[in-house]
Amino acid sequence: MTARAFVFKDFKFDPVSNSLKLNYALDDYEFTETFIFDAKLNIDTSSQSIISAFKVLHLIAGVSYLKIYPFAKIQYSDYELTNTQADFYHKLYQNGLAEFAYRNNLDLTESLVFPSCSANQHSEPDSGATRIKAINKEATSIKPLVLIGGGKDSLVSVEAIKANTDKACLFALNPAKPILDCIEKSSLSSLIVKRQLDPLLFELNEKGALNGHVPITAIVSSVAYICAISGGFTDVITSNESSANEATVVNNGQEINHQYSKSLEFESDFSNFIQQQTQTQINYFSLLRQFTEMQIVREFVKTDEYDSVFTSCNRAFRIFREKSKQRWCLECPKCHFVHLMFAVSGARFERLEAIFSGNPLTQEDNLESYRQLVGLTETKPWECVGEVLESATAIYALSLKPESANFILVVKLMPEILKRFSISELESAYNQMSDLRSQHNIPQQYLGYFND
Ligand SMILES: CC(=O)N[C@H]1[C@@H](OP(=O)(O)OP(=O)(O)OC[C@H]2O[C@@H](n3ccc(=O)[nH]c3=O)[C@H](O)[C@@H]2O)O[C@H](CO)[C@@H](O)[C@@H]1O[C@H](C)C(=O)N[C@@H](C)C(=O)N[C@@H](CCC(=O)O)C(=O)O
Ligand SMILES: Nc1ncnc2c1ncn2[C@@H]1O[C@H](COP(=O)(O)OP(=O)(O)OP(=O)(O)O)[C@@H](O)[C@H]1O
C-alpha cells in the first residue's frame, strides 16, 4: 500500500436517529464509523460540551483506521489542534498501539504525529477554575454511570454501587448477550449505544491489511462520557484493576501494555483532558483501582447472582468474527487466568465447575498458556490477565490444598515456579494480594464502598 495521508474529516450528528457518524479517509479509502445512541438520551448539540466530546471521540476512534497504515501523515479537514490536544492524542496512539507495533515488528517512534498549531493556544479550553458545573456534585447527590462489560470486574462495582445509591445507571457499548443478561440480573436501568465500524475495514483486513490491538477502553470511555454529559451524570465509573498497570513486555526499555487504556496513567490523562476539553466536571475513575484481580474475585464470589450469565472470555465479545458458542471457551489465557483466580477465591470447586463447565487446570494441553501467566516465558499473554506474581502465587496456593494439589498443571508448574520465585516471595506476594494499592483516583464519596 502506498498511502500517504490519513485525514480526520468531520463528524455529523443526526437527531432523528440519535446517531453520530465519524468520517475518515486514508488516501482514496473513505471510512465512516457510526454510533447510535440510546433513544432515551437527549443529546443537545447546541451544547459546546457535547460538540467537544464528539470531537474527542472522533480523534480517538480514528485509531481503528489509522492502524491500516500507521506511517501516514495525519491531517484534519475541520480542525486545528493545540499543542496540548496534539500531545494527548500522540501519547494515546503511541501507547495504545504499542502492542500493535511490537507484534507487527514496526517502528512507529517517528509516526503518529498529530500536527498542532501553536498560534491557536489562546483559544484552548483551560484550567479547571472556569469549568461549567454540568451537574450538582454534592456528596449526597451522586448519579454514577457505570460501564458494564459482562465480566467479573464491572459486576463487583455494580453490586457495591447498588448497595450505596439508587441513582446508578449502567452503560454498555454494543452489548453482547452476556452483557444484556448481566444488566437484566442487576435490575438497574441502562443506556445502550450501538457501534458500527466501517465494513471496508473488515474487507481490508481480509485482504491482509495491518491489524492488531487498539486501545478499546479509550473508545468505550469517550462514548460513555458523551452519555454522561447528556444524562446529567456526576461520574463515569470503570472497573479497571491495579494489575492493568503492569506492562505485558518491556522492549528496549519501553513498556508495552496490552491494557494501556485501562491503566491508571491513561485514566488520569483522560480524566483531565476530557474535563478540560468539554468544560465539565464529571469524574472518570476506576472504582476497583486499589484491588488486585485476586481481591476482585474474592468480592465477586460473595454473591452467586451472576454465576450463570457473566463471562470474562473475550471470544464472546467479537464483533466481526464469529462469537464463541460457549460463555467460557476454556482455551484462551483469559479463561485460564480467571479460572485460576476463582480457584483460590475460597469458592467451592463444585461452584467453579458450574460456572466454567470444566477445569482447565486438569488439561495438560494448557501447560504453555499457564507458563506464560506465571512468568516463565518472555511475554505475558496479550490479554487482560493479572500480574505474573499473582498467577504464580495462586498456583503455589493451590499446591498447598489437598483438593487441588494433584491437578496436573499444578504438579507440572510448581518445580518451574520454584526455580523462578522463592517460597518466601510467593508467600509474601499471596498475603499482599489482599492489601489495597495506594494509587487511585477514587473520589472521597466513593471510598469505603468495600469496607465490610
Ligand atoms: C473481541 C476481541 O478480543 N477482539 C480483538 C481481536 O479481534 P478479532 O479480529 O478476533 O475480532 P473482532 O473483535 O470481531 O474484530 C474484528 C476486527 O475489527 C477491528 N477492530 C475491532 C474493534 C475496534 O475497536 N477496532 C478495530 O479496528 C480489528 O481490525 C479486528 O480484527 O483481535 C483484534 C486484533 O488484535 C483486537 O483489536 C480485538 O480487540 C477488540 C478491540 C476488543 O474489543 N478487545 C477487548 C475485548 C479487549 O482486548 N479489551 C482489553 C482492554 C485493553 C485496553 O487497553 O483497552 C482487555 O480486556 O485487556
Ligand atoms: N461493551 C462494553 N460496554 C461498556 N463498558 C465496557 C464494555 N466492555 C468493557 N467495558 C468496560 O471496560 C472496562 C474494562 O473491561 P474488562 O473486560 O476488563 O472488564 P469486565 O468485563 O468488567 O471484567 P473481566 O476482566 O472479567 O472481563 C471495564 O470497566 C468494563 O466495564
XYZ file of C-alpha atoms and ligand atoms in Angstrom:
541
model
C 0.000 0.000 0.000
C 1.280 3.477 -0.845
C -0.952 5.547 1.434
C 0.404 8.910 2.377
C -2.269 10.805 4.295
C -4.765 9.923 6.980
C -7.456 12.578 7.264
C -9.748 13.130 10.232
C -12.532 14.542 8.061
C -15.609 15.543 10.039
C -18.475 14.227 12.154
C -22.231 14.602 11.759
C -24.991 14.069 14.284
C -28.497 13.144 13.148
C -31.055 13.978 15.871
C -33.784 11.845 14.253
C -31.839 8.582 14.577
C -29.785 9.891 17.543
C -26.706 8.777 15.665
C -23.232 10.163 15.190
C -21.162 9.497 12.086
C -17.389 9.905 12.241
C -15.650 10.305 8.884
C -12.052 9.499 7.994
C -10.014 8.988 4.838
C -6.817 7.114 4.149
C -5.839 8.353 0.687
C -8.689 7.073 -1.541
C -10.275 4.897 1.125
C -13.207 6.568 2.908
C -14.357 5.267 6.308
C -17.438 6.078 8.369
C -17.934 4.794 11.894
C -21.441 5.107 13.345
C -22.645 5.349 16.931
C -26.385 5.038 17.569
C -27.207 6.419 20.994
C -29.929 5.113 23.273
C -33.273 6.655 22.320
C -33.686 7.657 25.990
C -30.784 10.089 25.693
C -31.492 13.640 24.696
C -28.269 14.805 23.065
C -28.152 18.590 22.907
C -25.898 19.557 20.017
C -26.247 23.239 20.845
C -24.038 22.477 23.871
C -20.359 23.195 23.330
C -19.546 20.412 25.808
C -21.229 17.854 23.556
C -19.527 19.103 20.403
C -16.168 18.961 22.167
C -16.878 15.409 23.387
C -17.820 14.367 19.822
C -14.504 15.772 18.645
C -12.590 13.806 21.294
C -14.356 10.609 20.200
C -13.670 11.368 16.528
C -9.963 11.767 17.232
C -9.727 8.678 19.450
C -11.840 6.291 17.324
C -9.705 7.043 14.259
C -7.143 4.626 15.697
C -9.004 1.645 14.154
C -8.466 3.037 10.626
C -5.107 4.746 11.011
C -3.619 1.400 12.085
C -4.069 0.164 8.498
C -1.195 2.468 7.558
C 0.226 3.949 10.752
C 3.037 5.771 8.924
C 0.521 8.073 7.202
C 0.787 11.815 7.625
C -2.046 12.927 9.881
C -4.272 15.765 8.686
C -7.618 17.285 9.709
C -10.292 18.727 7.395
C -12.135 20.716 10.018
C -9.846 21.287 12.969
C -6.671 22.731 14.253
C -5.240 21.153 17.375
C -3.442 22.950 20.154
C -0.167 21.529 21.446
C -1.930 20.089 24.484
C -4.500 18.329 22.324
C -1.899 17.019 19.869
C 0.268 15.753 22.740
C -2.677 13.913 24.319
C -3.556 12.068 21.095
C 0.081 11.358 20.236
C 0.660 9.774 23.647
C -2.540 7.726 23.462
C -1.788 6.445 19.949
C 1.865 5.679 20.779
C 0.988 3.701 23.897
C -2.334 2.313 22.710
C -0.738 0.987 19.517
C 2.486 -0.165 21.206
C 1.378 -3.808 21.221
C 0.263 -3.496 17.590
C 3.686 -2.080 16.642
C 5.627 -4.679 18.647
C 3.713 -7.653 17.306
C 3.854 -6.395 13.709
C 7.531 -5.547 14.120
C 7.006 -1.874 13.218
C 8.982 1.114 14.399
C 6.430 3.864 14.985
C 8.644 6.118 17.075
C 8.617 8.846 14.409
C 4.969 8.232 13.419
C 1.512 9.003 14.806
C 2.327 12.707 14.966
C -0.741 14.903 15.410
C 0.077 18.293 13.900
C -0.653 21.270 16.108
C -0.971 24.948 15.562
C 0.672 26.755 18.445
C -0.843 30.006 17.174
C -4.248 28.932 18.462
C -3.047 28.222 22.008
C -5.062 31.139 23.347
C -8.368 29.513 22.310
C -7.634 26.290 24.158
C -10.136 25.419 26.876
C -8.125 25.739 30.009
C -7.796 25.337 33.778
C -10.464 23.759 35.931
C -11.213 27.106 37.541
C -13.709 28.195 34.911
C -15.249 24.819 34.187
C -19.009 24.685 33.923
C -20.613 22.736 36.716
C -22.654 20.471 34.481
C -24.402 18.994 37.458
C -24.785 19.474 41.175
C -21.992 17.497 42.797
C -22.726 17.479 46.485
C -21.569 14.224 48.063
C -25.180 13.266 48.708
C -26.286 13.701 45.105
C -24.060 11.382 43.142
C -25.501 9.968 39.944
C -22.997 7.455 38.541
C -22.871 5.992 35.051
C -21.232 2.577 35.398
C -19.573 0.795 32.484
C -20.568 -2.839 32.222
C -18.507 -5.304 30.183
C -20.209 -8.574 31.161
C -17.218 -9.751 33.207
C -16.485 -10.125 36.916
C -14.898 -6.687 37.358
C -17.783 -4.444 36.430
C -20.195 -6.675 38.350
C -18.200 -6.151 41.546
C -18.559 -2.392 41.031
C -22.233 -2.713 40.166
C -23.028 -4.542 43.410
C -21.019 -2.089 45.536
C -22.649 0.914 43.898
C -26.134 -0.592 44.158
C -25.615 -1.011 47.884
C -24.801 2.678 48.264
C -27.041 4.614 45.866
C -30.247 4.072 43.931
C -29.232 6.644 41.287
C -26.844 4.431 39.290
C -27.325 3.621 35.624
C -25.319 1.137 33.544
C -23.636 1.910 30.240
C -22.879 -0.663 27.543
C -21.431 -0.303 24.072
C -22.579 -2.945 21.570
C -23.687 -5.295 24.323
C -23.424 -8.982 23.508
C -25.767 -11.429 25.281
C -23.703 -11.829 28.486
C -23.753 -8.056 28.997
C -27.508 -7.831 28.406
C -28.096 -10.758 30.783
C -25.950 -9.108 33.472
C -27.853 -5.835 33.062
C -31.134 -7.677 33.486
C -29.919 -9.512 36.602
C -28.713 -6.246 38.136
C -32.208 -4.704 37.867
C -30.572 -1.345 37.145
C -31.510 0.945 34.280
C -29.121 1.158 31.364
C -28.004 3.255 28.427
C -27.042 1.291 25.331
C -25.011 2.605 22.417
C -24.589 0.657 19.192
C -21.325 0.956 17.319
C -20.768 0.054 13.666
C -17.221 0.013 12.389
C -16.884 0.689 8.666
C -17.237 -2.643 6.774
C -14.391 -1.574 4.494
C -12.064 -2.125 7.471
C -13.066 -5.795 7.665
C -12.705 -6.115 3.882
C -9.178 -4.716 4.032
C -8.384 -6.989 6.988
C -9.423 -9.988 4.896
C -7.038 -8.811 2.178
C -4.186 -8.724 4.662
C -4.144 -5.133 5.943
C -2.027 -4.461 9.011
C -4.078 -5.390 12.055
C -3.716 -5.600 15.803
C -4.878 -4.390 19.170
C -6.313 -0.906 19.691
C -6.873 0.976 22.979
C -10.509 -0.035 23.128
C -11.207 1.237 26.641
C -10.341 4.758 25.475
C -13.047 4.473 22.807
C -15.648 2.986 25.157
C -14.913 5.645 27.775
C -15.267 8.525 25.308
C -18.711 7.278 24.276
C -19.696 6.863 27.928
C -18.599 10.429 28.662
C -20.902 11.773 25.922
C -23.775 9.868 27.550
C -22.793 11.195 30.971
C -22.909 14.806 29.788
C -26.271 14.254 28.091
C -27.791 12.372 31.003
C -26.582 14.702 33.774
C -24.362 12.085 35.432
C -21.799 13.037 38.065
C -19.343 10.183 37.446
C -18.246 7.751 34.763
C -17.088 4.623 36.595
C -14.899 1.898 35.168
C -13.708 -1.284 36.885
C -10.049 -1.448 35.960
C -7.879 -3.317 38.447
C -4.419 -2.284 39.630
C -2.762 -5.066 37.616
C -3.838 -3.340 34.386
C -0.848 -1.056 35.081
C 1.701 -3.869 34.597
C 3.474 -3.986 31.226
C 2.920 -7.079 29.112
C 6.531 -6.882 27.964
C 9.388 -4.388 28.259
C 11.171 -3.979 24.929
C 14.395 -1.934 24.832
C 13.252 -0.127 27.953
C 9.806 0.646 26.517
C 6.818 -0.704 28.437
C 4.282 -2.339 26.135
C 0.977 -2.863 27.871
C -1.931 -4.692 26.234
C -4.170 -2.982 28.764
C -2.750 0.531 28.342
C -6.107 2.298 28.175
C -7.162 0.514 31.358
C -4.074 1.784 33.206
C -4.027 4.462 35.893
C -1.773 6.566 33.669
C -4.362 6.682 30.899
C -7.193 7.164 33.380
C -5.508 10.265 34.846
C -4.615 11.697 31.419
C -8.086 11.079 30.012
C -9.904 12.398 33.037
C -8.004 15.708 32.994
C -8.167 16.042 29.245
C -11.863 15.354 28.717
C -12.892 17.575 31.604
C -10.777 20.360 30.161
C -11.997 19.877 26.596
C -15.680 19.671 27.473
C -15.534 22.155 30.366
C -17.406 19.716 32.578
C -16.618 18.253 35.984
C -17.739 14.679 35.561
C -15.349 12.333 37.396
C -13.806 9.496 35.373
C -12.223 6.817 37.530
C -11.996 3.117 38.287
C -13.723 2.035 41.474
C -11.511 -1.089 41.604
C -8.117 0.552 41.087
C -6.925 -0.408 44.568
C -7.679 -4.093 44.002
C -5.700 -6.951 42.524
C -7.609 -9.438 40.370
C -7.466 -11.916 43.241
C -9.180 -9.447 45.525
C -11.830 -8.636 42.897
C -12.758 -12.299 42.581
C -12.960 -12.624 46.364
C -15.503 -9.792 46.248
C -17.307 -11.354 43.291
C -17.894 -14.711 44.973
C -19.782 -13.074 47.857
C -22.905 -13.391 45.686
C -23.781 -16.057 43.134
C -26.327 -13.789 41.436
C -24.368 -13.564 38.173
C -22.783 -17.046 38.060
C -24.985 -18.250 35.220
C -24.694 -15.182 32.986
C -21.308 -13.460 33.272
C -18.198 -14.175 31.251
C -14.717 -12.705 31.002
C -13.851 -14.640 27.844
C -13.167 -12.109 25.090
C -14.149 -14.602 22.406
C -17.741 -13.997 23.497
C -17.449 -10.320 22.509
C -16.231 -10.408 18.917
C -17.987 -8.016 16.569
C -16.981 -9.306 13.137
C -15.561 -12.753 13.648
C -17.977 -15.342 14.966
C -18.571 -15.124 18.696
C -17.661 -18.166 20.757
C -20.588 -20.557 21.303
C -19.748 -21.201 24.966
C -19.613 -18.472 27.583
C -16.152 -19.709 28.614
C -14.030 -21.226 25.849
C -11.538 -22.538 28.478
C -8.834 -22.400 25.784
C -7.710 -18.761 25.966
C -5.344 -17.192 28.516
C -8.127 -15.031 29.927
C -10.297 -18.062 30.723
C -7.271 -19.757 32.271
C -6.384 -16.744 34.374
C -9.910 -16.024 35.583
C -10.489 -19.683 36.462
C -7.230 -19.612 38.438
C -8.408 -16.592 40.431
C -11.696 -18.345 41.206
C -9.787 -21.470 42.223
C -8.031 -19.513 45.007
C -11.040 -17.369 45.937
C -12.417 -19.729 48.561
C -15.354 -20.700 46.328
C -16.042 -24.424 46.271
C -14.834 -26.406 43.234
C -18.451 -27.547 42.594
C -19.365 -23.899 42.101
C -16.408 -23.406 39.742
C -17.496 -26.435 37.743
C -20.994 -24.938 37.446
C -19.625 -21.570 36.296
C -16.929 -22.719 33.878
C -18.225 -26.152 32.777
C -14.751 -27.620 33.061
C -11.411 -27.345 34.841
C -8.571 -26.147 32.591
C -6.004 -26.925 35.329
C -6.570 -30.605 34.647
C -5.837 -30.330 30.897
C -2.164 -30.862 30.096
C -2.593 -29.134 26.709
C -2.926 -25.841 28.570
C 0.570 -26.002 30.079
C 2.158 -23.409 27.784
C -0.633 -20.934 28.428
C -0.158 -21.207 32.219
C 3.632 -20.967 31.824
C 3.016 -17.567 30.183
C 0.717 -16.487 33.002
C 3.215 -17.302 35.758
C 6.127 -15.536 34.055
C 8.115 -18.468 32.655
C 8.148 -17.027 29.127
C 9.362 -13.784 27.562
C 5.954 -12.082 27.453
C 2.731 -12.364 29.387
C -0.243 -13.321 27.210
C -1.587 -10.451 25.085
C -4.786 -10.436 27.074
C -6.353 -8.863 30.124
C -4.664 -11.022 32.739
C -3.246 -10.195 36.163
C 0.310 -9.763 37.360
C 2.802 -12.582 36.842
C 3.389 -12.958 40.592
C -0.368 -13.058 41.160
C -0.677 -16.136 38.935
C 2.476 -17.763 40.322
C 1.361 -17.353 43.907
C -2.098 -18.672 43.019
C -0.593 -21.899 41.656
C 1.524 -22.112 44.808
C -1.596 -21.704 46.981
C -3.332 -24.484 45.015
C -0.336 -26.764 45.569
C -0.921 -26.491 49.324
C -4.577 -27.558 49.216
C -5.407 -31.279 49.133
C -8.323 -30.774 46.686
C -6.099 -29.055 44.075
C -2.518 -30.210 44.775
C -2.880 -33.065 42.289
C -4.209 -31.065 39.355
C -1.801 -31.969 36.552
C -0.839 -28.369 35.785
C -0.201 -27.546 39.443
C 2.074 -30.590 39.626
C 3.889 -29.656 36.393
C 4.250 -25.940 37.097
C 5.392 -25.920 40.718
C 9.004 -27.084 40.143
C 9.444 -24.423 37.443
C 7.834 -21.733 39.587
C 10.155 -22.570 42.473
C 13.153 -22.063 40.209
C 11.944 -18.535 39.459
C 10.478 -17.460 42.846
C 11.412 -18.422 46.400
C 8.754 -19.746 48.787
C 9.034 -16.612 50.906
C 8.478 -14.449 47.804
C 5.387 -16.448 46.903
C 4.027 -16.362 50.447
C 4.537 -12.675 50.897
C 3.010 -11.990 47.448
C -0.024 -14.062 48.409
C -0.523 -12.064 51.609
C -0.059 -8.772 49.771
C -2.765 -9.604 47.232
C -5.358 -8.552 49.818
C -3.716 -5.178 50.527
C -5.255 -2.117 48.939
C -2.938 -0.476 46.408
C -2.286 3.149 47.189
C -2.578 4.826 43.787
C -6.076 5.622 42.560
C -8.375 8.471 41.514
C -11.411 7.391 43.533
C -13.297 10.456 44.806
C -13.804 10.756 48.546
C -17.520 9.965 48.427
C -16.829 6.534 46.877
C -14.035 5.474 49.218
C -15.138 2.875 51.730
C -17.619 1.147 49.421
C -15.878 -2.142 50.131
C -15.399 -1.756 53.879
C -17.386 -4.572 55.379
C -13.183 -9.447 20.975
C -11.707 -9.289 20.802
O -10.934 -9.650 21.676
N -11.298 -8.741 19.670
C -9.885 -8.500 19.395
C -9.481 -9.365 18.232
O -10.364 -9.089 17.168
P -10.896 -10.192 16.176
O -10.313 -9.912 14.848
O -10.659 -11.528 16.763
O -12.479 -9.988 16.129
P -13.426 -8.727 16.273
O -13.475 -8.247 17.704
O -14.688 -9.170 15.688
O -12.813 -7.544 15.434
C -12.722 -7.579 14.020
C -11.711 -6.556 13.578
O -12.242 -5.262 13.825
C -11.188 -4.364 14.063
N -11.496 -3.572 15.250
C -12.329 -4.029 16.206
C -12.645 -3.223 17.269
C -12.107 -1.943 17.351
O -12.362 -1.163 18.298
N -11.279 -1.529 16.366
C -10.938 -2.322 15.324
O -10.160 -1.893 14.462
C -9.913 -5.162 14.171
O -9.248 -4.990 12.955
C -10.413 -6.584 14.341
O -9.533 -7.517 13.809
O -8.180 -9.073 17.801
C -8.008 -7.679 17.398
C -6.613 -7.534 16.879
O -5.682 -7.847 17.852
C -8.282 -6.788 18.621
O -8.148 -5.416 18.269
C -9.718 -7.048 19.083
O -9.906 -6.341 20.313
C -11.091 -5.541 20.358
C -10.709 -4.096 20.076
C -11.689 -5.617 21.735
O -12.806 -5.169 21.957
N -10.945 -6.167 22.677
C -11.306 -6.208 24.094
C -12.010 -7.490 24.444
C -10.005 -6.084 24.848
O -8.961 -6.509 24.375
N -10.011 -5.448 25.985
C -8.793 -5.187 26.660
C -8.795 -3.769 27.150
C -7.425 -3.162 26.918
C -7.439 -1.688 26.607
O -6.360 -1.085 26.543
O -8.490 -1.084 26.425
C -8.592 -6.220 27.724
O -9.581 -6.842 28.132
O -7.446 -6.415 28.092
N -19.028 -3.321 25.756
C -18.747 -2.576 26.827
N -19.559 -1.553 27.172
C -19.282 -0.778 28.250
N -18.211 -0.961 29.016
C -17.389 -1.971 28.732
C -17.601 -2.828 27.621
N -16.600 -3.738 27.576
C -15.793 -3.459 28.611
N -16.272 -2.403 29.315
C -15.674 -1.793 30.495
O -14.306 -1.554 30.219
C -13.514 -1.868 31.358
C -12.512 -2.951 31.001
O -13.181 -4.131 30.558
P -12.860 -5.584 31.121
O -13.218 -6.563 30.053
O -11.520 -5.644 31.715
O -13.866 -5.690 32.370
P -15.033 -6.651 32.766
O -15.785 -7.099 31.562
O -15.850 -5.951 33.775
O -14.298 -7.828 33.524
P -13.375 -9.015 33.051
O -11.956 -8.592 33.329
O -13.826 -10.130 33.891
O -13.625 -9.230 31.581
C -14.476 -2.273 32.471
O -14.755 -1.142 33.245
C -15.702 -2.712 31.724
O -16.864 -2.485 32.488
